[in-house]
Amino acid sequence: MAQLPKGEPAPSDGRITKLFDSAQHSFHAYVHIPYCLTRCGYCDFNTYTASELANHRRDEYFEYVLKEISFSREVLAASEVIARPISTVFFGGGTPTLLAADDLIQILQGLRSTFGISPEAEITTEANPDSVDESYLEKLFEAGFNRISFGMQSAVPEVLKVLERTHNPENVEKNVAIAKRIGFQTSVDLIYGTPGESLADWKKSLQVATSLETDHISAYSLIVEPGTKLNRQIESGQISPPDEDLHAQMYEMVEQVLVEAGFRNYEVSNWARGVDSRSKHNMAYWQSQDWWGYGPGAHSHIAGNRFWNVKHPAAYAERISQAISPALERELVDSDNRVVEKVMLELRLVDGVDVQWLRSQGLAGPKIVAELIADELIEGASAISGRMTLTPKGRLLADAVIRKVLEF
Amino acid sequence: MSPRAKTALEPAKTNPELIRNFCIIAHIDHGKSTLADRMLQLTGVVDDRSMRAQYLDRMDIERERGITIKSQAVRMPWELDGQTYALNMIDTPGHVDFTYEVSRSLAACEGAVLLVDAAQGIEAQTLANLYLALENDLTIIPVLNKIDLPAAQPEKYAEELAELIGGKPEDCLKVSGKTGVGVDQLLDVIIRTVPNPVGDPNAPARAMIFDSVYDTYRGVVTYVRMVDGSLSAREKITMLSTKAVHELLEIGVSSPEPEPTKGLGVGEVGYLITGVKDVRQSKVGDTVTTSLKPATTALKGYSEPKPMVFSGIYPIDGSDYPNLREALDKLKLSDASLVYEPETSVALGFGFRCGFLGLLHLEIITERLEREFGLDLIATAPSVVYEVTLDDKKEVTVTNPSEYPVGKISKVLEPIVRATILSPKDYVGTIMELCQSRRGNMLDMQYFGTDRVQLRYDMPLAEIVFDFFDNLKSRTQGYASLDYEENGLSEGDLVKVDILLQGEQVDAFSAIVHREKAYAYGVMMTSKLRELIPRQQFEVPIQAAVGARIIARETIRAMRKDVLAKCYGGDISRKRKLLEKQKEGKKRMKMVGRVEVPQEAFIAALSSDTEKKGEKKGK
Ligand SMILES: Nc1nc2c(ncn2[C@@H]2O[C@H](COP(=O)(O)OP(=O)(O)OP(=O)(O)O)[C@@H](O)[C@H]2O)c(=O)[nH]1
Ligand SMILES: C[S@@+](CC[C@H](N)C(=O)[O-])C[C@H]1O[C@@H](n2cnc3c(N)ncnc32)[C@H](O)[C@@H]1O
Ligand code: SF4
Ligand SMILES: [Mg+2]
């Protein structure tokens, strides 16, 4: 399972060392639900199947999260971080929809009563196409949820099989339609470059996905994460490793198909029909706003502090019941590293980074910018008018561009 | 076993008639150092508790590789027929690169134990070292070793040995350095047959320097063999060649630990310490005399070994350059055969062009530099020295392929060696094939006994440097042995092959090869580099060229994807750390034009492993 990063021990009272005043930043909440029916072969998220969690009561999980919510309020106050109403809420996992709709709603109410939620807030939950139905979705909508992100991954049964996705592809269509009818904004997640997946398979998935007429689509190239079953299968030669050149071709295909279907790319792996249908929650991550991540293994970022909770649900529950901060470690991001992070995150966005700002940081000298333009990695016209933005080719080589800009 | 001699003879006062100076010579691994171990124990100079295998191989690198690199002299007492003698034994290295160590040891002795592994028989260095010993008029004691081995065939090899040096097979001693069997008789035989040293005790002192070693604690330790007269502690000595005067701070014998003595007399072997800090001030082959009553004629010295193989040595981290210089300076203190001068490479930065006695010497020096001085190094492919004459009669000496002159060349001379190969006769065919493919010119072929053959070839040294030995070993299942010596220069039809990355020449990969092998080298290097250099954001052509003519070409396709798909809130710290790691990794990249080439690619492309592969492909 994905390793947590390496940081310094977090203070046991959870106290935040304010590196700067983030009052101007918006405030967001992420809620992690660490449960899945089965574990997909490629997945290294912090999630557990029932059999992996003996003596664990999923139905009590929301109570721990509620406790962490009130704890977070105290920590922010004690750390003199100005409280702001929440701008977006995102329930992720894991499979949040494995919990009863009421559990999710209780958590949302907890956030609302503790911090307040802006009226126009985006409130999303991830959903497994199999684990929701009409009444479930209606309940969520009534409680204020307004966006659903379905884990579709692929429309091709053979590909889903390699990914070990157990959901019934037909449920994607069915539930997206229901969600739309109820009034949700909708999104689907896709994965491409699965071993054995052909360009034709990928085209098929894209066609099905666009036919759903969601507001938003995320498409990720398959990452073979260390420690996953998929990784073992590749190492033992059972499954051939993904081909990066094919990934590139598939990426070009998403861009083409989605643009034709009326989507616009706004982050390397994300496309939306309009500016309003972008994932505001994810944008908050990429623009280094403040957020608190609730639940085991969840990451938070507040006033230059990055901290993350203990990983295991049992360890998390233990700390919460003893009123000890669930944060395991933290990292105080100094101003140099904040620059690094900003470039690393914002260059991936459609609006890119301000060239003057880069200059003011001693980065992106004329020679570097000219070279990036010549290599067709950034848009020349946009650079001339003051923004460094990636070309489609540059998006595929974003990490190389980032290293070059940072002179890494 | 308790030693026979109860009290050793006192140095400086020993009657030369009671001294025996001998060395142990053999092919590599035939057991010289192990036999020396038994002698150390039997004579009591090393007690059983302190004993360890190959006691005299003291350098880490000697111990790890199980080979002797430096000769070591030890004084040991031994009693025969009620008379105590002083034996000076010199254990020598067997590897061809260190033949010069053997020659200078021979000059300090009157006798040589010619050791032959009874399971292997006579091999190339057996012959080479025997030849050197006879040149020095030494008394030869033939000895078969490892008779404890089930595969030993002492009778058979005794006959071959007898045939070789004259004498009867039964005169050949049979010992085991492992079990100690026969070692006491051997010591007796040494006393009986090796002539005692003779010299004039009243003449002005003359001592021959046969080794000079730098020791961090003691400074330069000079090993000498007294020929005439005597030296004593605290007196002033003069080096005959330079007339430099030094004070003798310490004089003594190794037994095997240094033991200071009052002095050294005729025929004795021992060491001198003068406080000199540089071995070059105490040159091997020079004659030491006293300042008070100096001798006028020097003893016959030996010529310093000439470096045969050159390689560019570069620090992987450019900022280590001064440390590399310092490290080379230090190694030079104890290894006068190491030569070097600064050079720069476009691809590798600042480094040194170093000259070595052979490939093993190169390997050992680089390993010592890395280990003893904590440096990370890249060594370029070994090259020999070419004498190039241009059309305008100008002559250039080339030790670095990238300095090979462009333009009108009228003649290129390359070093030739005379190679002696000994092998079971079954392999003659494959050996001849190999030598022919390496531009060898066969001189003669001679049988030893019924099943062993000696082949002699004149061959360009460059061909030997290019992985010849490994090839020979693998073609003969390890049975063939090789010895070679310089044998002048000869004109060759040679060309320089350059390797270009995106049109930029990478000097470190240039090679001077025979015209007919240029294509094979080009194909080997370009395809190797295609595998080793990671894809860049643009296409990178790799070409091999002779002059302006491209003879081989490969392409590294442009990298099309370098981005992590997902970047959630929880991925940010990890992703930043990944970037930082990549930044670190970039320090190990060398830029060739716009192409980032990892150090590892240079190392792998320059390793001899590549040459082997290339060879297979070339055929
Ligand atoms: N069985 C057996 N093995 C021996 C005997 N003498 C030496 N060996 C083994 O042969 C190998 C080489 O022995 P060394 O004494 O290092 O040989 P060397 O001639 O000094 O080698 P170089 O100094 O590298 O030329 C070692 O593995 C020894 O243990 C012997 O009498 N019997
Ligand atoms: C937080 S995850 C999991 C959400 C939900 N449990 C599911 O699997 O549908 C969100 C998305 O990340 C993507 N993802 C997960 N693991 C991935 C991997 N190894 N490589 C690429 N994308 C991955 C999938 O598209 C997934 O829908
Ligand atoms: S459903 Fe999603 S979180 Fe759960 S195991 Fe599969 S990929 Fe991972
Ligand atoms: Mg030895």
mmCIF file of N, CA and C in Angstrom, chain B residues 276-336:
data_model
loop_
_atom_site.group_PDB
_atom_site.id
_atom_site.type_symbol
_atom_site.label_atom_id
_atom_site.label_comp_id
_atom_site.label_asym_id
_atom_site.label_seq_id
_atom_site.Cartn_x
_atom_site.Cartn_y
_atom_site.Cartn_z
ATOM 1 N N VAL B 276 62.984 10.158 4.076
ATOM 2 C CA VAL B 276 62.573 10.629 2.754
ATOM 3 C C VAL B 276 61.083 10.369 2.583
ATOM 4 N N LYS B 277 60.382 11.309 1.916
ATOM 5 C CA LYS B 277 58.935 11.185 1.811
ATOM 6 C C LYS B 277 58.467 10.713 0.439
ATOM 7 N N ASP B 278 59.387 10.600 -0.487
ATOM 8 C CA ASP B 278 58.969 10.303 -1.847
ATOM 9 C C ASP B 278 59.837 9.167 -2.384
ATOM 10 N N VAL B 279 59.195 8.106 -2.851
ATOM 11 C CA VAL B 279 59.978 6.959 -3.321
ATOM 12 C C VAL B 279 60.911 7.315 -4.461
ATOM 13 N N ARG B 280 60.585 8.398 -5.168
ATOM 14 C CA ARG B 280 61.447 8.746 -6.294
ATOM 15 C C ARG B 280 62.836 9.194 -5.836
ATOM 16 N N GLN B 281 62.936 9.560 -4.538
ATOM 17 C CA GLN B 281 64.251 9.929 -4.015
ATOM 18 C C GLN B 281 65.025 8.702 -3.581
ATOM 19 N N SER B 282 64.401 7.561 -3.691
ATOM 20 C CA SER B 282 65.043 6.330 -3.253
ATOM 21 C C SER B 282 64.674 5.292 -4.297
ATOM 22 N N LYS B 283 65.288 5.457 -5.440
ATOM 23 C CA LYS B 283 64.842 4.756 -6.644
ATOM 24 C C LYS B 283 65.266 3.297 -6.696
ATOM 25 N N VAL B 284 64.333 2.468 -7.059
ATOM 26 C CA VAL B 284 64.644 1.065 -7.248
ATOM 27 C C VAL B 284 65.730 0.940 -8.316
ATOM 28 N N GLY B 285 66.748 0.114 -8.047
ATOM 29 C CA GLY B 285 67.835 -0.076 -9.006
ATOM 30 C C GLY B 285 69.054 0.780 -8.698
ATOM 31 N N ASP B 286 68.855 1.776 -7.843
ATOM 32 C CA ASP B 286 69.969 2.653 -7.482
ATOM 33 C C ASP B 286 70.890 1.934 -6.487
ATOM 34 N N THR B 287 72.099 2.453 -6.322
ATOM 35 C CA THR B 287 73.053 1.871 -5.390
ATOM 36 C C THR B 287 73.209 2.809 -4.192
ATOM 37 N N VAL B 288 73.143 2.239 -3.007
ATOM 38 C CA VAL B 288 73.324 3.021 -1.785
ATOM 39 C C VAL B 288 74.759 2.821 -1.302
ATOM 40 N N THR B 289 75.397 3.909 -0.917
ATOM 41 C CA THR B 289 76.743 3.780 -0.357
ATOM 42 C C THR B 289 76.854 4.696 0.863
ATOM 43 N N THR B 290 77.993 4.686 1.537
ATOM 44 C CA THR B 290 78.108 5.574 2.698
ATOM 45 C C THR B 290 78.699 6.897 2.242
ATOM 46 N N SER B 291 78.345 7.969 2.921
ATOM 47 C CA SER B 291 78.844 9.276 2.519
ATOM 48 C C SER B 291 80.305 9.440 2.908
ATOM 49 N N LEU B 292 80.672 8.747 3.985
ATOM 50 C CA LEU B 292 82.030 8.864 4.497
ATOM 51 C C LEU B 292 83.041 8.260 3.531
ATOM 52 N N LYS B 293 82.715 7.056 3.063
ATOM 53 C CA LYS B 293 83.657 6.336 2.189
ATOM 54 C C LYS B 293 82.846 5.804 1.006
ATOM 55 N N PRO B 294 82.475 6.722 0.100
ATOM 56 C CA PRO B 294 81.547 6.311 -0.951
ATOM 57 C C PRO B 294 82.186 5.420 -2.004
ATOM 58 N N ALA B 295 81.389 4.511 -2.528
ATOM 59 C CA ALA B 295 81.827 3.689 -3.648
ATOM 60 C C ALA B 295 81.756 4.551 -4.889
ATOM 61 N N THR B 296 82.467 4.143 -5.925
ATOM 62 C CA THR B 296 82.462 4.961 -7.131
ATOM 63 C C THR B 296 81.661 4.312 -8.252
ATOM 64 N N THR B 297 81.695 2.988 -8.320
ATOM 65 C CA THR B 297 80.935 2.347 -9.395
ATOM 66 C C THR B 297 79.622 1.799 -8.867
ATOM 67 N N ALA B 298 78.597 2.121 -9.610
ATOM 68 C CA ALA B 298 77.266 1.656 -9.216
ATOM 69 C C ALA B 298 77.091 0.193 -9.598
ATOM 70 N N LEU B 299 76.204 -0.455 -8.869
ATOM 71 C CA LEU B 299 75.837 -1.822 -9.235
ATOM 72 C C LEU B 299 74.949 -1.742 -10.469
ATOM 73 N N LYS B 300 74.915 -2.849 -11.182
ATOM 74 C CA LYS B 300 74.068 -2.851 -12.378
ATOM 75 C C LYS B 300 72.606 -2.750 -11.928
ATOM 76 N N GLY B 301 71.946 -1.706 -12.334
ATOM 77 C CA GLY B 301 70.552 -1.531 -11.895
ATOM 78 C C GLY B 301 69.589 -2.172 -12.857
ATOM 79 N N TYR B 302 68.327 -1.849 -12.733
ATOM 80 C CA TYR B 302 67.392 -2.296 -13.757
ATOM 81 C C TYR B 302 66.636 -1.110 -14.301
ATOM 82 N N SER B 303 66.201 -1.309 -15.515
ATOM 83 C CA SER B 303 65.466 -0.216 -16.137
ATOM 84 C C SER B 303 64.080 -0.180 -15.516
ATOM 85 N N GLU B 304 63.599 1.026 -15.333
ATOM 86 C CA GLU B 304 62.259 1.153 -14.764
ATOM 87 C C GLU B 304 61.234 0.599 -15.738
ATOM 88 N N PRO B 305 60.215 -0.047 -15.229
ATOM 89 C CA PRO B 305 59.221 -0.586 -16.159
ATOM 90 C C PRO B 305 58.500 0.551 -16.865
ATOM 91 N N LYS B 306 58.237 0.356 -18.119
ATOM 92 C CA LYS B 306 57.547 1.387 -18.900
ATOM 93 C C LYS B 306 56.052 1.111 -18.888
ATOM 94 N N PRO B 307 55.251 2.141 -18.742
ATOM 95 C CA PRO B 307 53.812 1.884 -18.811
ATOM 96 C C PRO B 307 53.422 1.385 -20.200
ATOM 97 N N MET B 308 52.579 0.401 -20.224
ATOM 98 C CA MET B 308 52.203 -0.218 -21.494
ATOM 99 C C MET B 308 50.779 0.150 -21.890
ATOM 100 N N VAL B 309 49.959 0.452 -20.892
ATOM 101 C CA VAL B 309 48.542 0.647 -21.140
ATOM 102 C C VAL B 309 48.132 1.981 -20.521
ATOM 103 N N PHE B 310 47.355 2.741 -21.252
ATOM 104 C CA PHE B 310 46.922 4.045 -20.753
ATOM 105 C C PHE B 310 45.402 4.115 -20.650
ATOM 106 N N SER B 311 44.969 4.872 -19.678
ATOM 107 C CA SER B 311 43.528 5.045 -19.539
ATOM 108 C C SER B 311 43.276 6.401 -18.893
ATOM 109 N N GLY B 312 42.191 7.026 -19.269
ATOM 110 C CA GLY B 312 41.827 8.301 -18.642
ATOM 111 C C GLY B 312 41.017 8.004 -17.396
ATOM 112 N N ILE B 313 41.413 8.598 -16.279
ATOM 113 C CA ILE B 313 40.669 8.367 -15.044
ATOM 114 C C ILE B 313 40.038 9.675 -14.593
ATOM 115 N N TYR B 314 38.723 9.628 -14.425
ATOM 116 C CA TYR B 314 37.956 10.839 -14.116
ATOM 117 C C TYR B 314 37.108 10.631 -12.883
ATOM 118 N N PRO B 315 37.014 11.681 -12.044
ATOM 119 C CA PRO B 315 36.092 11.574 -10.920
ATOM 120 C C PRO B 315 34.655 11.731 -11.426
ATOM 121 N N ILE B 316 33.760 10.941 -10.900
ATOM 122 C CA ILE B 316 32.365 11.051 -11.311
ATOM 123 C C ILE B 316 31.812 12.386 -10.852
ATOM 124 N N ASP B 317 32.184 12.776 -9.657
ATOM 125 C CA ASP B 317 31.804 14.090 -9.165
ATOM 126 C C ASP B 317 32.975 15.037 -9.470
ATOM 127 N N GLY B 318 32.744 15.930 -10.403
ATOM 128 C CA GLY B 318 33.820 16.805 -10.871
ATOM 129 C C GLY B 318 34.574 17.502 -9.747
ATOM 130 N N SER B 319 33.883 17.765 -8.636
ATOM 131 C CA SER B 319 34.552 18.496 -7.560
ATOM 132 C C SER B 319 35.575 17.622 -6.837
ATOM 133 N N ASP B 320 35.626 16.341 -7.181
ATOM 134 C CA ASP B 320 36.622 15.448 -6.577
ATOM 135 C C ASP B 320 37.975 15.515 -7.277
ATOM 136 N N TYR B 321 38.074 16.342 -8.313
ATOM 137 C CA TYR B 321 39.320 16.367 -9.083
ATOM 138 C C TYR B 321 40.565 16.597 -8.223
ATOM 139 N N PRO B 322 40.553 17.610 -7.343
ATOM 140 C CA PRO B 322 41.746 17.802 -6.500
ATOM 141 C C PRO B 322 42.027 16.586 -5.614
ATOM 142 N N ASN B 323 40.964 15.932 -5.165
ATOM 143 C CA ASN B 323 41.172 14.735 -4.331
ATOM 144 C C ASN B 323 41.800 13.610 -5.136
ATOM 145 N N LEU B 324 41.402 13.521 -6.394
ATOM 146 C CA LEU B 324 41.983 12.488 -7.249
ATOM 147 C C LEU B 324 43.473 12.758 -7.446
ATOM 148 N N ARG B 325 43.798 14.030 -7.658
ATOM 149 C CA ARG B 325 45.212 14.365 -7.838
ATOM 150 C C ARG B 325 46.012 13.966 -6.598
ATOM 151 N N GLU B 326 45.471 14.323 -5.457
ATOM 152 C CA GLU B 326 46.154 14.014 -4.202
ATOM 153 C C GLU B 326 46.315 12.501 -4.023
ATOM 154 N N ALA B 327 45.259 11.776 -4.375
ATOM 155 C CA ALA B 327 45.296 10.320 -4.222
ATOM 156 C C ALA B 327 46.346 9.704 -5.139
ATOM 157 N N LEU B 328 46.405 10.200 -6.371
ATOM 158 C CA LEU B 328 47.413 9.674 -7.306
ATOM 159 C C LEU B 328 48.813 9.989 -6.787
ATOM 160 N N ASP B 329 48.992 11.206 -6.294
ATOM 161 C CA ASP B 329 50.296 11.574 -5.742
ATOM 162 C C ASP B 329 50.696 10.617 -4.627
ATOM 163 N N LYS B 330 49.725 10.266 -3.797
ATOM 164 C CA LYS B 330 50.026 9.360 -2.676
ATOM 165 C C LYS B 330 50.367 7.963 -3.176
ATOM 166 N N LEU B 331 49.586 7.453 -4.130
ATOM 167 C CA LEU B 331 49.863 6.098 -4.632
ATOM 168 C C LEU B 331 51.216 6.044 -5.327
ATOM 169 N N LYS B 332 51.523 7.113 -6.003
ATOM 170 C CA LYS B 332 52.791 7.191 -6.722
ATOM 171 C C LYS B 332 53.968 7.023 -5.760
ATOM 172 N N LEU B 333 53.754 7.446 -4.516
ATOM 173 C CA LEU B 333 54.818 7.332 -3.530
ATOM 174 C C LEU B 333 55.272 5.898 -3.346
ATOM 175 N N SER B 334 54.335 4.969 -3.479
ATOM 176 C CA SER B 334 54.759 3.580 -3.269
ATOM 177 C C SER B 334 54.749 2.780 -4.556
ATOM 178 N N ASP B 335 54.324 3.409 -5.643
ATOM 179 C CA ASP B 335 54.300 2.665 -6.891
ATOM 180 C C ASP B 335 54.873 3.550 -7.981
ATOM 181 N N ALA B 336 56.187 3.470 -8.110
ATOM 182 C CA ALA B 336 56.859 4.369 -9.036
ATOM 183 C C ALA B 336 56.464 4.081 -10.478
#
